[in-house]
Amino acid sequence: MAPLTEPGAVGDRTSWAEFWLGSVDPHIYAALRVLLGLVGLITLAGLGDLSTYWTCDGLVMSSGGSLCQAARGAGLGWLPGALLFAVTVASFAAMVVGYQTLYAVSAAFVCLMMIVYWNPLPLSGAQQVLRAILFCLVWADSGNVFSLDARMARRGEATTDNAAVPPVPVWPLRLFQIQIAVIYFVTGLWKLANVTWRDGTAIHYVIENNQFARVRIETLPIEGLLTLATYATLFWELGFAFMLLHPWTRRLALAMGVAVHVGMWATLELGSFSMVMLASYVAFADPERVRRWMAPSNFDPGAQTDPND
Amino acid sequence: MSPASAIVPWLLTAHLAALAISAIPSPEALRAARGTRESVDDAASRIVRPVLDSAADGLVAMSDMAWRITSPIRPVVRLYVNTLGLGQTWSMFASPPRGSQFLRFRHFVKDGTAPAGAPERVISEIVFPAAPYGTVRGLGSYWHSHGDKATSNAIEAYYQERARRRTAGMPEPREGDAALDAALARSFVPLVQYYHRRFAASLPAGDVLVRSETWSGWAASPHRGERRVAEAQRTAALAPFAAGPVADVSEIRRLTVDTEAIEADIRWTLLYVQDGGSSD
């Protein structure tokens, strides 16, 4: 199967069904699983102040609810939030190491949903993105390789580390890619609707705002640059989905994305947003390259990974 | 083709269609996101802005049409995406704030051993943003970002509720407004109660926290091409709070909701009052 990243891959396909029902090397799912698991743990580290973000006496949306009232009455106001935090940490940790992978990824997704019901106040777009892309990963065979599950499975079989890894369905990866494309396109449309993005002043106001900017700088000397940065961001987000359709523009879109998110991380404090987005870019990498990077001993240039070839 | 292979494309198509439909903004939300133009054009925007303005008009028209067309199935879509937590409202930084916001508490403290009628002490603290004004936000600011986000979300919920009440013709809230408390029970009220309890826990033995006033501060940002005019005054006004709560000796009266005060270029507004015995 030709991965999305081969030149003209999409245009050359004879079957739309193959785009969705083809197969791919599972290392790309493993890479996404590990990276998103790490991002999840970093996010939880930022929310690690249990007394503030999780307990019934904290800055918690559910603090006035019946569960908290009952828990406080029993002297256990710390318990519901602390339990949810612990289970979430365990889920993401299991994701990273690939232990009971299907359950770990599913549990991480469910925990993120429950956090929204427990206390959405400290959550931002980063967690919303993480939830959306974890939903895609739930459907993927992300524990076949680079995981404790795979190692334990091999222990019970007469196989070696160099055995060929069977390919897995590609459609979760397509779902993942389309979700990222939707995120950028929709956020671009929302920005287009706002006058500050159209008149080029949006990033000027973001830099002037006291909540996000890392350093308080005078914007007057760099106004022209900020206008250009505003337009570049807007056009890139609106065009991202379309730029994915050709390998050359795809590389440009991803390169611009790396530049934008690294630039955002360097200049603005946005929690784990840049990390989540950059981790998701692995979905657009060449699966063969990911496999070579993750399992060089398994690399065989002549090997066929698609059983239908 | 196996049954699973036959079904998967249809399920995926349905899922992607649901995501696309849930991503369509409502006409009201899109209108609220428009904003008003306040800056003059520079060389680049003089060329680009008119093109984007036309594109935005077309976008609004298409969005309105898409919203109307998808209205019949929207309840089902909403149920599906909301149940899974997959709402597609990706409006991050779509409407960047055009100023700096602050949140300040004025805590009224009574000495428990003092005779009745003894004056209360007023102690102020700025809790948002967590980082002192003008400081560099390094790697450590990552841990502040979640608290700041919680506070900004709660403040936004407060102003949205105030706007809703105004649109509904309800009277402006006063201290102890039960309807306001109920509407903000899962957003602004937990925020206020948290900081009220936190400050109460920091008091020395014998002191009693009898009241906490929640003040929102707003300082407009200069427009493009304008120089900051009150930065030094703003910095001086906020500097005392960098080290923590500050005794307020200039104003010790209990003030009412919507009272305003000006400090440098910051306009402070009293949003909410939390009494000492009602934080549970």
Coordinates of C-alpha atoms in Angstrom, one line a residue:
Chain A
M1 CA 0.0 0.0 0.0
A2 CA 1.3 3.4 -0.9
P3 CA 1.3 5.7 2.2
L4 CA -0.4 9.1 2.0
T5 CA 3.1 10.7 1.7
E6 CA 4.1 9.1 -1.6
P7 CA 4.1 11.5 -4.5
G8 CA 0.7 11.6 -6.1
A9 CA -0.5 8.9 -3.7
V10 CA -4.0 10.1 -3.4
G11 CA -4.4 11.0 -7.0
D12 CA -3.0 7.7 -8.3
R13 CA -5.4 5.5 -6.3
T14 CA -7.7 3.4 -8.3
S15 CA -10.0 2.7 -5.3
W16 CA -11.4 5.2 -2.8
A17 CA -12.1 2.1 -0.7
E18 CA -8.4 1.3 -0.6
F19 CA -7.7 4.8 0.9
W20 CA -9.9 3.8 3.8
L21 CA -9.6 0.0 3.9
G22 CA -6.0 -0.4 3.0
S23 CA -3.3 -1.3 5.5
V24 CA -0.3 0.4 7.1
D25 CA 2.7 -0.5 9.2
P26 CA 1.6 -0.3 12.9
H27 CA 4.7 1.6 14.0
I28 CA 3.0 4.9 13.2
Y29 CA 0.2 4.1 15.5
A30 CA 2.7 3.1 18.2
A31 CA 4.5 6.4 17.8
L32 CA 1.3 8.3 18.1
R33 CA 0.3 6.3 21.2
V34 CA 3.6 7.0 22.9
L35 CA 3.7 10.7 22.1
L36 CA 0.1 11.3 23.0
G37 CA 0.5 9.3 26.2
L38 CA 3.5 11.5 27.1
V39 CA 1.6 14.7 26.2
G40 CA -1.3 13.4 28.4
L41 CA 1.1 12.9 31.3
I42 CA 2.6 16.4 30.8
T43 CA -0.9 17.8 30.8
L44 CA -1.7 16.0 34.0
A45 CA 1.5 17.3 35.6
G46 CA 0.3 20.8 34.9
L47 CA -2.9 19.9 36.7
G48 CA -1.1 18.1 39.5
D49 CA -2.1 20.5 42.2
L50 CA -4.9 18.1 43.5
S51 CA -6.1 20.5 46.2
T52 CA -6.8 23.2 43.5
Y53 CA -8.0 21.3 40.5
W54 CA -9.5 18.1 41.7
T55 CA -10.8 18.1 45.3
C56 CA -14.2 19.3 46.2
D57 CA -12.8 22.3 48.1
G58 CA -10.7 23.3 45.1
L59 CA -11.3 25.4 42.0
V60 CA -13.6 22.7 40.8
M61 CA -16.8 23.1 38.8
S62 CA -18.5 20.2 40.7
S63 CA -17.7 21.6 44.1
G64 CA -21.3 22.6 44.8
G65 CA -22.8 19.4 43.3
S66 CA -24.4 16.5 45.2
L67 CA -21.4 14.2 44.9
C68 CA -19.1 16.7 46.5
Q69 CA -21.6 17.5 49.2
A70 CA -21.9 13.8 50.1
A71 CA -18.1 13.3 49.9
R72 CA -17.5 16.3 52.2
G73 CA -20.1 15.0 54.6
A74 CA -18.2 11.8 54.9
G75 CA -14.9 13.7 55.3
L76 CA -13.8 12.5 51.9
G77 CA -14.0 15.6 49.8
W78 CA -10.6 14.8 48.3
L79 CA -11.6 11.4 47.1
P80 CA -13.7 11.7 43.9
G81 CA -11.3 14.0 42.1
A82 CA -8.2 12.2 43.4
L83 CA -9.5 8.9 42.1
L84 CA -10.2 10.4 38.7
F85 CA -6.8 11.9 38.6
A86 CA -5.1 8.6 39.6
V87 CA -7.0 6.6 37.0
T88 CA -6.2 9.1 34.3
V89 CA -2.5 9.1 35.1
A90 CA -2.5 5.3 35.1
S91 CA -4.3 5.2 31.8
F92 CA -1.8 7.6 30.1
A93 CA 1.2 5.8 31.7
A94 CA -0.1 2.5 30.4
M95 CA -0.5 4.1 26.9
V96 CA 3.1 5.2 26.9
V97 CA 4.5 1.7 27.8
G98 CA 1.8 -0.1 25.8
Y99 CA 0.3 -2.2 28.5
Q100 CA -3.2 -3.5 27.9
T101 CA -3.0 -0.9 25.1
L102 CA -6.6 -1.1 23.8
Y103 CA -8.0 -0.6 27.4
A104 CA -5.4 2.0 28.2
V105 CA -6.2 4.2 25.2
S106 CA -9.9 3.7 25.7
A107 CA -9.6 4.5 29.4
A108 CA -7.5 7.6 28.7
F109 CA -10.2 8.8 26.3
V110 CA -13.0 8.1 28.8
C111 CA -11.1 9.8 31.6
L112 CA -10.6 12.9 29.5
M113 CA -14.4 12.9 29.0
M114 CA -15.0 12.5 32.7
I115 CA -12.7 15.4 33.5
V116 CA -14.9 17.6 31.3
Y117 CA -17.8 16.7 33.5
W118 CA -15.8 17.0 36.8
N119 CA -13.9 20.2 36.2
P120 CA -13.6 21.8 32.8
L121 CA -12.6 25.2 34.2
P122 CA -8.8 24.7 33.7
L123 CA -9.1 23.0 30.4
S124 CA -8.3 24.6 27.1
G125 CA -8.2 23.8 23.4
A126 CA -5.2 21.5 24.1
Q127 CA -7.4 19.1 26.0
Q128 CA -10.2 19.4 23.5
V129 CA -7.7 18.4 20.7
L130 CA -6.3 15.6 22.8
R131 CA -9.7 14.2 23.3
A132 CA -10.6 14.4 19.6
I133 CA -7.5 12.6 18.4
L134 CA -7.5 10.0 21.2
F135 CA -10.9 9.0 19.9
C136 CA -9.3 8.2 16.6
L137 CA -6.5 6.3 18.3
V138 CA -9.0 4.1 20.2
W139 CA -9.8 2.4 16.9
A140 CA -6.1 1.7 15.9
D141 CA -4.0 -1.3 16.7
S142 CA -1.4 0.8 18.5
G143 CA -0.1 -1.9 20.8
N144 CA 1.1 -4.3 18.2
V145 CA 4.6 -3.0 18.3
F146 CA 6.9 -1.0 20.6
S147 CA 4.8 -2.0 23.6
L148 CA 4.8 -4.2 26.6
D149 CA 1.9 -6.1 25.1
A150 CA 4.0 -7.0 22.0
R151 CA 6.9 -8.0 24.1
M152 CA 4.8 -10.3 26.3
A153 CA 3.1 -11.7 23.2
R154 CA 6.4 -12.5 21.6
R155 CA 7.6 -14.2 24.8
G156 CA 4.8 -16.8 24.4
E157 CA 5.6 -17.4 20.8
A158 CA 8.5 -18.8 18.9
T159 CA 9.3 -15.6 17.1
T160 CA 12.2 -13.3 17.0
D161 CA 12.5 -9.5 17.2
N162 CA 13.2 -9.5 13.5
A163 CA 9.9 -11.1 12.6
A164 CA 7.9 -9.1 10.1
V165 CA 5.1 -7.2 11.7
P166 CA 1.8 -7.6 9.9
P167 CA 0.1 -4.4 8.7
V168 CA -3.0 -3.1 10.3
P169 CA -6.0 -1.2 9.0
V170 CA -5.3 2.3 7.9
W171 CA -8.7 3.9 8.4
P172 CA -8.0 5.1 12.0
L173 CA -5.0 7.0 10.6
R174 CA -7.2 8.6 7.9
L175 CA -9.7 9.6 10.6
F176 CA -6.8 11.1 12.6
Q177 CA -5.5 13.0 9.6
I178 CA -8.9 14.3 8.7
Q179 CA -9.6 15.4 12.3
I180 CA -6.4 17.4 12.3
A181 CA -7.3 19.0 9.0
V182 CA -10.8 19.8 10.3
I183 CA -9.3 21.5 13.3
Y184 CA -7.2 23.8 11.3
F185 CA -9.8 24.6 8.7
V186 CA -12.5 25.3 11.2
T187 CA -10.3 27.4 13.4
G188 CA -9.3 29.3 10.2
L189 CA -12.9 29.9 9.4
W190 CA -13.6 31.3 12.9
K191 CA -10.6 33.6 12.5
L192 CA -11.7 34.7 9.1
A193 CA -15.0 35.8 10.7
N194 CA -13.2 38.1 13.1
V195 CA -12.1 41.6 12.1
T196 CA -8.7 41.5 13.9
W197 CA -7.6 38.6 11.7
R198 CA -8.8 40.3 8.6
D199 CA -7.1 43.6 9.3
G200 CA -4.0 41.9 10.5
T201 CA -4.0 43.0 14.2
A202 CA -4.9 39.8 15.9
I203 CA -1.3 38.8 16.9
H204 CA -0.7 42.4 17.9
Y205 CA -3.5 42.1 20.5
V206 CA -2.4 38.6 21.5
I207 CA 1.1 39.9 22.3
E208 CA -0.3 42.9 24.1
N209 CA -2.5 40.7 26.3
N210 CA -1.2 40.1 29.8
Q211 CA -2.3 36.5 30.1
F212 CA -0.4 34.8 27.4
A213 CA 2.7 36.6 26.3
R214 CA 5.9 35.3 27.8
V215 CA 7.6 38.6 27.7
R216 CA 6.0 42.0 27.8
I217 CA 7.5 43.8 24.7
E218 CA 6.8 47.0 22.9
T219 CA 4.9 46.0 19.8
L220 CA 5.3 49.4 18.0
P221 CA 8.7 48.6 16.3
I222 CA 7.5 45.2 15.0
E223 CA 3.9 46.0 13.9
G224 CA 4.6 45.2 10.3
L225 CA 6.0 41.8 11.2
L226 CA 2.9 41.1 13.4
T227 CA 0.6 42.0 10.6
L228 CA 2.4 39.5 8.3
A229 CA 2.4 36.9 11.0
T230 CA -1.3 37.3 11.4
Y231 CA -2.0 36.8 7.7
A232 CA 0.5 33.9 7.4
T233 CA -1.3 32.1 10.3
L234 CA -4.7 32.8 8.8
F235 CA -3.8 31.6 5.3
W236 CA -1.9 28.6 6.6
E237 CA -4.8 27.4 8.7
L238 CA -7.4 27.9 6.0
G239 CA -5.1 26.2 3.4
F240 CA -3.8 23.4 5.6
A241 CA -6.4 20.8 4.6
F242 CA -5.9 21.5 0.9
M243 CA -2.1 21.6 1.1
L244 CA -2.2 18.0 2.4
L245 CA -3.5 16.8 -1.0
H246 CA -0.1 17.0 -2.7
P247 CA 3.2 15.8 -1.3
W248 CA 5.1 19.0 -1.9
T249 CA 2.5 21.3 -0.4
R250 CA 2.0 18.8 2.3
R251 CA 5.6 19.1 3.4
L252 CA 5.2 22.9 3.3
A253 CA 2.0 22.8 5.4
L254 CA 3.7 20.6 8.0
A255 CA 6.8 22.7 8.0
M256 CA 4.8 25.9 8.5
G257 CA 2.9 24.1 11.2
V258 CA 6.1 23.2 13.1
A259 CA 7.2 26.8 12.7
V260 CA 3.9 28.2 14.0
H261 CA 3.6 25.9 17.0
V262 CA 7.2 26.3 18.0
G263 CA 6.9 30.0 17.6
M264 CA 3.7 30.0 19.7
W265 CA 5.4 27.9 22.4
A266 CA 8.4 30.3 22.4
T267 CA 6.3 33.5 22.7
L268 CA 3.1 32.5 24.4
E269 CA 2.2 30.4 27.4
L270 CA -0.6 28.1 26.1
G271 CA -0.2 25.1 28.3
S272 CA 0.3 21.9 26.3
F273 CA -1.4 23.1 23.1
S274 CA 1.7 23.2 21.0
M275 CA 2.8 19.8 22.2
V276 CA -0.5 18.2 21.4
M277 CA -0.5 19.6 17.8
L278 CA 3.1 18.8 17.1
A279 CA 2.7 15.2 18.4
S280 CA -0.3 14.8 16.1
Y281 CA 1.9 15.6 13.1
V282 CA 3.4 12.1 13.3
A283 CA 0.1 11.0 11.6
F284 CA 1.3 12.7 8.4
A285 CA 4.8 11.1 8.5
D286 CA 5.9 8.4 6.1
P287 CA 4.9 5.2 7.9
E288 CA 8.0 3.4 6.5
R289 CA 10.3 6.1 7.8
V290 CA 8.6 5.9 11.2
R291 CA 9.1 2.1 11.2
R292 CA 12.8 2.5 10.4
W293 CA 13.2 5.0 13.2
M294 CA 11.4 3.0 15.8
A295 CA 12.6 -0.5 14.8
P296 CA 15.7 -0.3 12.8
S297 CA 16.5 -4.0 13.3
N298 CA 13.2 -4.9 11.6
F299 CA 13.9 -2.8 8.6
D300 CA 14.1 -4.8 5.4
P301 CA 13.9 -2.6 2.2
G302 CA 12.6 -5.6 0.3
A303 CA 9.9 -6.6 2.7
Q304 CA 6.2 -6.3 1.8
T305 CA 4.1 -4.9 4.6
D306 CA 0.8 -5.1 2.8
P307 CA -0.5 -8.6 2.6
N308 CA -2.6 -7.6 -0.4
D309 CA 0.5 -6.7 -2.5
Chain B
M1 CA -15.4 -8.0 1.0
S2 CA -16.1 -8.9 4.7
P3 CA -19.1 -7.4 6.5
A4 CA -16.8 -5.2 8.6
S5 CA -15.1 -3.9 5.4
A6 CA -18.5 -3.1 4.0
I7 CA -19.7 -1.3 7.1
V8 CA -16.7 0.7 8.1
P9 CA -16.8 3.2 5.2
W10 CA -20.4 4.0 6.0
L11 CA -19.7 4.4 9.7
L12 CA -16.7 6.6 8.9
T13 CA -18.8 8.7 6.5
A14 CA -21.5 9.1 9.1
H15 CA -18.9 10.1 11.8
L16 CA -17.2 12.6 9.5
A17 CA -20.5 14.1 8.5
A18 CA -21.4 14.5 12.1
L19 CA -18.1 16.2 12.8
A20 CA -18.6 18.5 9.8
I21 CA -22.1 19.4 10.8
S22 CA -21.1 20.1 14.4
A23 CA -18.3 22.4 13.2
I24 CA -20.8 24.7 11.5
P25 CA -21.2 27.8 13.7
S26 CA -24.6 29.2 14.5
P27 CA -25.4 32.5 12.9
E28 CA -25.5 34.1 16.3
A29 CA -22.1 32.8 17.3
L30 CA -20.6 33.9 14.1
R31 CA -22.0 37.4 14.5
A32 CA -20.7 37.6 18.0
A33 CA -17.3 36.6 16.8
R34 CA -17.1 39.4 14.2
G35 CA -15.8 42.2 16.5
T36 CA -15.4 45.8 15.5
R37 CA -12.5 47.3 13.7
E38 CA -10.5 49.7 15.8
S39 CA -7.1 49.9 14.1
V40 CA -6.1 51.8 11.0
D41 CA -4.7 49.9 8.1
D42 CA -1.0 49.5 7.5
A43 CA 0.6 48.8 4.1
A44 CA -0.2 45.1 4.1
S45 CA -3.7 45.2 5.5
R46 CA -4.7 48.0 3.1
I47 CA -4.4 45.4 0.3
V48 CA -5.4 42.2 2.1
R49 CA -8.2 43.3 4.4
P50 CA -10.8 44.2 1.6
V51 CA -10.3 40.8 0.1
L52 CA -10.7 39.0 3.4
D53 CA -13.7 41.2 4.2
S54 CA -15.4 40.0 1.0
A55 CA -14.4 36.4 1.8
A56 CA -15.9 36.7 5.3
D57 CA -19.2 38.0 3.9
G58 CA -19.3 35.0 1.7
L59 CA -18.4 32.8 4.6
V60 CA -21.2 34.1 6.8
A61 CA -23.7 33.6 4.0
M62 CA -22.6 30.0 3.3
S63 CA -22.5 29.3 7.0
D64 CA -26.0 30.6 7.5
M65 CA -27.2 28.4 4.6
A66 CA -25.4 25.4 5.9
W67 CA -26.9 26.0 9.4
R68 CA -30.4 26.1 8.0
I69 CA -30.0 23.1 5.8
T70 CA -28.6 20.9 8.6
S71 CA -31.0 22.1 11.3
P72 CA -33.3 19.0 11.1
I73 CA -30.5 16.6 11.9
R74 CA -28.6 18.9 14.3
P75 CA -30.2 17.5 17.5
V76 CA -29.0 14.0 16.6
V77 CA -25.6 15.2 15.7
R78 CA -25.4 17.3 18.8
L79 CA -26.3 14.3 20.9
Y80 CA -23.7 12.1 19.2
V81 CA -20.8 14.6 19.4
N82 CA -21.6 15.9 22.9
T83 CA -21.9 12.4 24.3
L84 CA -18.5 11.5 23.0
G85 CA -17.1 15.0 23.9
L86 CA -16.1 15.5 20.2
G87 CA -17.6 19.0 19.7
Q88 CA -15.9 20.8 16.8
T89 CA -15.9 24.4 18.1
W90 CA -12.3 25.1 17.2
S91 CA -12.4 28.8 17.9
M92 CA -9.1 29.2 19.7
F93 CA -7.9 32.8 19.5
A94 CA -10.6 33.6 17.0
S95 CA -11.4 36.7 19.0
P96 CA -8.2 37.8 20.7
P97 CA -8.8 40.0 23.8
R98 CA -8.1 43.6 23.0
G99 CA -6.8 44.4 26.5
S100 CA -5.4 43.0 29.6
Q101 CA -7.7 41.5 32.3
F102 CA -7.1 41.1 36.0
L103 CA -9.0 39.6 38.9
R104 CA -8.6 41.0 42.3
F105 CA -10.1 40.2 45.7
R106 CA -10.7 42.6 48.5
H107 CA -11.0 40.5 51.7
F108 CA -12.6 42.1 54.7
V109 CA -11.0 40.7 57.9
K110 CA -12.2 41.1 61.4
D111 CA -10.1 40.5 64.5
G112 CA -12.1 37.9 66.4
T113 CA -10.9 39.2 69.7
A114 CA -11.8 42.8 69.0
P115 CA -15.0 44.4 70.5
A116 CA -18.1 44.7 68.4
G117 CA -18.0 47.7 66.0
A118 CA -14.2 47.5 65.6
P119 CA -13.2 48.4 62.1
E120 CA -12.5 45.7 59.6
R121 CA -9.2 45.4 57.8
V122 CA -9.2 45.2 54.0
I123 CA -6.6 43.1 52.3
S124 CA -6.3 43.0 48.5
E125 CA -4.8 40.3 46.3
I126 CA -4.5 39.9 42.5
V127 CA -5.1 36.3 41.6
F128 CA -5.2 36.6 37.8
P129 CA -2.9 36.4 36.0
A130 CA -1.0 34.3 38.5
A131 CA 2.3 35.7 37.3
P132 CA 3.1 39.2 38.6
Y133 CA 2.7 41.8 36.0
G134 CA 5.6 42.4 33.7
T135 CA 7.6 39.3 34.8
V136 CA 8.9 36.8 32.2
R137 CA 6.9 33.7 31.8
G138 CA 9.5 30.9 31.7
L139 CA 9.0 27.2 31.8
G140 CA 7.5 27.5 35.3
S141 CA 4.6 29.5 34.0
Y142 CA 3.3 26.2 32.6
W143 CA 1.9 25.4 36.0
H144 CA 0.2 28.9 36.2
S145 CA -1.5 28.5 32.8
H146 CA -4.1 26.1 34.1
G147 CA -5.1 28.3 37.0
D148 CA -5.2 31.3 34.7
K149 CA -7.4 29.3 32.2
A150 CA -9.8 28.3 35.0
T151 CA -10.1 31.9 36.1
S152 CA -10.5 33.3 32.6
N153 CA -13.2 30.7 31.8
A154 CA -15.0 31.6 35.0
I155 CA -14.9 35.3 34.2
E156 CA -16.2 34.7 30.7
A157 CA -19.1 32.7 32.1
Y158 CA -19.9 35.6 34.4
Y159 CA -20.0 38.1 31.6
Q160 CA -22.0 35.8 29.4
E161 CA -24.6 35.4 32.2
R162 CA -24.7 39.2 32.7
A163 CA -25.3 39.7 29.0
R164 CA -27.9 37.0 28.9
R165 CA -29.8 38.7 31.8
R166 CA -29.6 42.0 30.1
T167 CA -31.0 40.6 26.9
A168 CA -33.8 38.9 28.9
G169 CA -34.6 42.2 30.5
M170 CA -33.7 41.0 34.0
P171 CA -32.6 43.5 36.6
E172 CA -28.9 44.0 37.2
P173 CA -27.7 41.6 40.0
R174 CA -27.1 42.8 43.5
E175 CA -25.3 41.2 46.4
G176 CA -26.8 37.8 47.3
D177 CA -28.6 37.4 44.0
A178 CA -29.8 33.8 44.2
A179 CA -30.6 33.6 40.5
L180 CA -27.1 34.7 39.6
D181 CA -25.6 32.2 42.0
A182 CA -27.6 29.4 40.5
A183 CA -26.6 30.4 37.0
L184 CA -22.9 30.6 37.9
A185 CA -22.9 27.6 40.4
R186 CA -20.6 25.6 38.1
S187 CA -18.2 28.3 37.0
F188 CA -17.8 31.7 38.7
V189 CA -19.1 30.8 42.1
P190 CA -16.6 27.9 42.6
L191 CA -13.8 30.3 41.6
V192 CA -14.9 32.9 44.2
Q193 CA -15.4 30.3 46.9
Y194 CA -12.0 28.8 46.3
Y195 CA -10.1 32.0 46.7
H196 CA -12.3 33.0 49.6
R197 CA -11.5 29.7 51.4
R198 CA -7.8 29.9 50.4
F199 CA -7.4 33.4 51.9
A200 CA -9.4 32.4 55.0
A201 CA -7.1 29.5 55.6
S202 CA -4.1 31.8 55.4
L203 CA -5.3 34.1 58.2
P204 CA -3.7 33.9 61.7
A205 CA -5.7 32.3 64.5
G206 CA -8.4 34.6 65.8
D207 CA -8.9 36.5 62.5
V208 CA -12.2 36.0 60.7
L209 CA -12.8 36.5 57.0
V210 CA -16.2 38.2 56.9
R211 CA -16.4 39.2 53.2
S212 CA -14.7 38.9 49.9
E213 CA -15.3 41.3 47.0
T214 CA -14.4 40.1 43.5
W215 CA -13.2 42.8 41.2
S216 CA -12.4 42.5 37.5
G217 CA -9.9 44.9 36.1
W218 CA -9.6 45.8 32.4
A219 CA -6.9 47.8 30.7
A220 CA -7.3 48.3 27.0
S221 CA -4.4 47.5 24.7
P222 CA -3.1 50.2 22.3
H223 CA -4.2 49.8 18.7
R224 CA -1.8 49.0 16.0
G225 CA 0.6 51.8 15.5
E226 CA -0.1 53.4 18.9
R227 CA 2.4 53.6 21.7
R228 CA 1.5 52.4 25.2
V229 CA 0.7 55.6 27.2
A230 CA 0.2 54.3 30.7
E231 CA 2.5 51.4 31.0
A232 CA 4.7 52.9 33.8
Q233 CA 1.6 53.9 35.8
R234 CA 0.0 50.5 35.3
T235 CA 3.2 48.7 36.4
A236 CA 3.5 50.9 39.5
A237 CA -0.1 50.2 40.4
L238 CA 0.3 46.5 40.1
A239 CA 3.8 46.2 41.6
P240 CA 2.8 46.0 45.2
F241 CA 0.8 42.9 44.5
A242 CA 3.8 41.0 43.2
A243 CA 4.8 39.8 46.6
G244 CA 1.3 38.8 47.7
P245 CA -1.8 40.3 49.4
V246 CA -1.6 44.0 50.3
A247 CA -3.4 45.9 53.0
D248 CA -5.8 48.4 51.5
V249 CA -5.8 51.5 53.6
S250 CA -7.3 53.9 51.0
E251 CA -10.7 52.4 50.8
I252 CA -12.2 50.3 53.5
R253 CA -15.9 50.7 52.8
R254 CA -18.0 47.8 51.7
L255 CA -18.9 48.6 48.1
T256 CA -21.8 47.4 45.9
V257 CA -21.8 45.3 42.7
D258 CA -21.0 47.3 39.6
T259 CA -19.1 49.9 41.6
E260 CA -16.2 51.1 39.4
A261 CA -12.8 52.4 40.2
I262 CA -9.9 53.6 38.1
E263 CA -6.3 52.9 38.9
A264 CA -3.7 54.0 36.3
D265 CA -5.3 52.8 33.0
I266 CA -7.1 49.9 34.7
R267 CA -10.8 50.1 35.2
W268 CA -11.9 47.9 38.1
T269 CA -15.5 46.7 38.4
L270 CA -17.0 45.0 41.4
L271 CA -18.5 41.8 40.1
Y272 CA -19.5 39.7 43.1
V273 CA -19.6 39.5 46.8
Q274 CA -18.9 36.4 48.9
D275 CA -19.9 36.6 52.5
G276 CA -17.8 34.9 55.1
G277 CA -20.2 32.3 56.2
S278 CA -21.5 31.2 52.8
S279 CA -18.6 29.5 51.2
D280 CA -19.9 25.9 51.4

